[in-house]
Amino acid sequence: MSHQICIRSAVVDDVETIYQLLKPFVKNSITLQRDRDNIFQHLQEFLVAEYDGALAGVVCAHIYGKNLAEVRSLVVDPDCQNHGVGRLLVEGCEHWLADMGVSKVFALTYVTDFFIKLGYRTVSKESLPHKIWTVCVHCSRFADCDEVAVEKQLFDTLSNP
Ligand SMILES: CC(C)(COP(=O)(O)OP(=O)(O)OC[C@H]1O[C@@H](n2cnc3c(N)ncnc32)[C@H](O)[C@@H]1OP(=O)(O)O)[C@@H](O)C(=O)NCCC(=O)NCCS
């Protein structure tokens, strides 16, 4: 049976489900700490995935500047993984960001091979600007973070200076 996947902007009624989707991964420090207030305050950065009509995935796109944004808080409900939801969420973010004129996207991740499949390349964390670490300093793993930095050029800045 084929499944229906729909990617859309998050709305306020999604906040509780987003919170519940993220919760186990926040607990394991796989994604950033977020309470419900934080999700409300950043709601305009979130895309969600509906899988056969039920909310099954979430991702957040945080813009740092014209040339850099981060894909963060990417989670797919474990019952719905490996059906293309994660790919569609990340690609949804990429289109959204490119449409806004952001040329490059990065992620800090433990699922490097997933991002490589989506066209990302690994880069050194030192190549990323200092301002991206302002959120990470609140993470329990900050002192010995073993996440890998990956990035993808969305379009050539020479063609859109
Ligand atoms: C990582 C995650 C978002 C992937 O979502 P998903 O819906 O299962 O992924 P998809 O089905 O869209 O997979 C797309 C491709 O990546 C591959 N893939 C999925 N997870 C992978 C992983 N952990 N490692 C390597 N490849 C992976 C799939 O096999 C698929 O390959 P294909 O196109 O050749 O078939 C999901 O496993 C998840 O929520 N993990 C826990 C939270 C997490 O680690 N989030 C990332 C924070 S940066």
Coordinates of C-alpha atoms and ligand atoms in Angstrom, one line a residue:
M1 CA 0.0 0.0 0.0
S2 CA 1.4 3.4 -0.9
H3 CA 1.5 6.0 1.9
Q4 CA 0.7 9.7 1.6
I5 CA 3.3 12.2 2.9
C6 CA 2.6 15.9 3.0
I7 CA 5.1 18.5 4.1
R8 CA 3.6 21.8 5.4
S9 CA 4.3 24.8 7.6
A10 CA 3.6 24.2 11.3
V11 CA 0.6 25.8 12.9
V12 CA -0.1 26.4 16.6
D13 CA -2.3 23.3 16.9
D14 CA 0.8 21.2 16.0
V15 CA 2.9 22.4 19.0
E16 CA 1.9 19.6 21.4
T17 CA 2.6 16.9 18.9
I18 CA 5.9 18.5 17.9
Y19 CA 6.9 18.7 21.6
Q20 CA 6.0 15.0 22.0
L21 CA 7.9 14.0 18.8
L22 CA 11.0 15.8 19.9
K23 CA 10.9 14.8 23.6
P24 CA 12.7 11.4 23.5
F25 CA 15.4 12.8 21.3
V26 CA 15.9 15.9 23.4
K27 CA 16.2 13.6 26.4
N28 CA 19.1 11.7 24.7
S29 CA 20.7 15.0 23.6
I30 CA 20.2 14.1 19.9
T31 CA 18.2 17.3 19.3
L32 CA 18.2 20.7 21.0
Q33 CA 16.4 21.2 24.2
R34 CA 12.9 22.7 23.5
D35 CA 9.9 23.2 25.8
R36 CA 6.5 24.1 24.5
D37 CA 7.1 27.9 24.8
N38 CA 10.3 27.6 22.8
I39 CA 8.4 25.7 20.0
F40 CA 5.7 28.4 20.0
Q41 CA 8.3 31.2 19.8
H42 CA 10.1 29.6 16.9
L43 CA 7.0 28.1 15.2
Q44 CA 7.5 30.0 12.0
E45 CA 10.8 28.1 11.5
F46 CA 9.1 24.7 11.6
L47 CA 7.9 22.4 8.9
V48 CA 6.0 19.2 9.7
A49 CA 5.3 16.0 7.9
E50 CA 1.9 14.4 7.8
Y51 CA 2.1 10.6 7.1
D52 CA -1.3 9.2 6.1
G53 CA -2.9 12.3 7.8
A54 CA -1.1 12.1 11.1
L55 CA 1.8 14.3 12.2
A56 CA 4.9 12.1 11.9
G57 CA 7.9 14.3 11.5
V58 CA 9.3 17.7 12.2
V59 CA 12.2 19.9 11.2
C60 CA 13.3 23.5 11.9
A61 CA 15.2 25.8 9.6
H62 CA 17.1 28.5 11.5
I63 CA 18.6 31.4 9.5
Y64 CA 21.9 32.9 10.6
G65 CA 22.4 35.2 7.6
K66 CA 22.2 35.4 3.8
N67 CA 24.7 32.7 3.3
L68 CA 23.9 30.3 6.1
A69 CA 21.1 28.5 7.8
E70 CA 20.9 25.4 10.0
V71 CA 18.6 22.4 9.7
R72 CA 17.8 21.4 13.3
S73 CA 15.3 19.5 15.4
L74 CA 14.8 16.9 12.6
V75 CA 12.9 14.0 13.9
V76 CA 10.7 11.3 12.3
D77 CA 8.4 9.2 14.5
P78 CA 10.2 5.9 14.8
D79 CA 7.1 4.0 13.5
C80 CA 7.3 6.0 10.3
Q81 CA 11.0 6.0 9.6
N82 CA 12.6 4.7 6.4
H83 CA 9.6 5.8 4.2
G84 CA 11.1 8.9 2.9
V85 CA 9.7 11.4 5.4
G86 CA 13.1 12.6 6.7
R87 CA 14.3 13.2 3.1
L88 CA 11.1 15.2 2.2
L89 CA 11.4 17.3 5.4
V90 CA 15.0 18.2 4.7
E91 CA 14.3 18.9 1.0
G92 CA 11.3 21.0 2.1
C93 CA 13.6 23.1 4.2
E94 CA 16.1 23.4 1.4
H95 CA 13.5 24.7 -1.0
W96 CA 12.1 27.1 1.6
L97 CA 15.5 28.5 2.4
A98 CA 16.6 28.8 -1.3
D99 CA 13.3 30.6 -2.1
M100 CA 14.2 33.1 0.7
G101 CA 17.6 33.6 -0.9
V102 CA 19.7 31.6 1.7
S103 CA 22.6 30.0 -0.2
K104 CA 23.9 27.4 2.2
V105 CA 22.6 25.0 4.8
F106 CA 24.4 23.0 7.5
A107 CA 23.5 20.5 10.2
L108 CA 25.2 19.2 13.3
T109 CA 24.3 15.5 13.4
Y110 CA 24.9 11.9 14.4
V111 CA 23.3 10.6 11.2
T112 CA 26.0 11.8 8.8
D113 CA 25.2 9.1 6.2
F114 CA 21.6 10.2 6.0
F115 CA 22.7 13.7 5.1
I116 CA 25.4 12.4 2.7
K117 CA 22.6 10.6 0.8
L118 CA 20.9 14.0 0.5
G119 CA 23.9 15.6 -1.1
Y120 CA 25.6 17.1 2.0
R121 CA 29.4 16.9 2.6
T122 CA 31.2 16.8 5.9
V123 CA 33.0 19.9 7.0
S124 CA 35.1 20.8 10.0
K125 CA 33.2 22.4 12.8
E126 CA 35.8 25.1 12.9
S127 CA 34.7 26.2 9.5
L128 CA 31.3 27.3 10.9
P129 CA 30.9 30.8 12.3
H130 CA 31.1 31.3 16.1
K131 CA 27.5 32.5 16.3
I132 CA 26.2 29.0 15.6
W133 CA 27.5 27.8 19.0
T134 CA 25.3 30.1 21.1
V135 CA 22.6 27.5 21.4
C136 CA 25.0 24.5 21.8
V137 CA 26.5 25.9 24.9
H138 CA 23.3 24.9 26.7
C139 CA 23.7 21.3 25.6
S140 CA 24.9 18.7 28.2
R141 CA 27.2 17.3 25.5
F142 CA 28.8 20.6 24.6
A143 CA 32.1 19.9 26.3
D144 CA 32.7 16.7 24.4
C145 CA 30.4 17.0 21.4
D146 CA 30.9 14.3 18.8
E147 CA 28.3 15.5 16.3
V148 CA 29.5 15.9 12.8
A149 CA 29.1 19.1 10.8
V150 CA 27.6 18.7 7.3
E151 CA 26.7 21.3 4.7
K152 CA 25.1 21.8 1.3
Q153 CA 25.3 24.6 -1.1
L154 CA 21.8 25.4 -2.3
F155 CA 22.8 27.7 -5.1
D156 CA 25.9 29.5 -6.4
T157 CA 26.2 32.9 -4.7
L158 CA 27.9 34.3 -7.8
S159 CA 24.6 33.9 -9.7
N160 CA 22.7 35.6 -6.8
P161 CA 25.2 37.9 -5.1
Ligands
LIG1 C1 17.4 10.6 10.7 C2 15.9 10.5 10.4 C3 15.3 11.9 10.4 C4 15.7 9.9 9.0 O1 14.3 10.0 8.7 P1 13.7 8.8 7.8 O2 12.3 9.3 7.4 O3 13.8 7.5 8.4 O4 14.6 8.9 6.5 P2 14.2 8.6 4.9 O5 13.3 7.4 4.9 O6 13.8 9.8 4.3 O7 15.7 8.2 4.4 C5 16.2 8.8 3.2 C6 17.5 8.0 2.8 O8 18.4 8.0 3.9 C7 18.7 6.7 4.4 N1 18.7 6.8 5.9 C8 17.8 7.0 6.8 N2 18.3 7.0 8.0 C9 19.6 6.8 7.9 C10 20.6 6.7 8.8 N3 20.4 6.8 10.1 N4 21.9 6.5 8.4 C11 22.1 6.4 7.0 N5 21.1 6.4 6.1 C12 19.9 6.7 6.5 C13 17.5 5.9 3.9 O9 17.8 4.5 3.8 C14 17.1 6.5 2.6 O10 18.0 6.1 1.6 P3 17.5 5.7 0.1 O11 17.1 7.1 -0.4 O12 18.7 5.2 -0.5 O13 16.4 4.8 0.3 C15 15.2 9.6 11.4 O14 15.8 8.3 11.4 C16 15.2 10.1 12.8 O15 14.3 10.8 13.2 N6 16.2 9.8 13.6 C17 16.3 10.1 15.0 C18 16.5 11.6 15.3 C19 17.8 12.1 14.6 O16 18.8 11.5 14.6 N7 17.6 13.3 13.9 C20 18.7 13.9 13.2 C21 19.1 15.1 13.9 S1 20.3 16.1 12.9

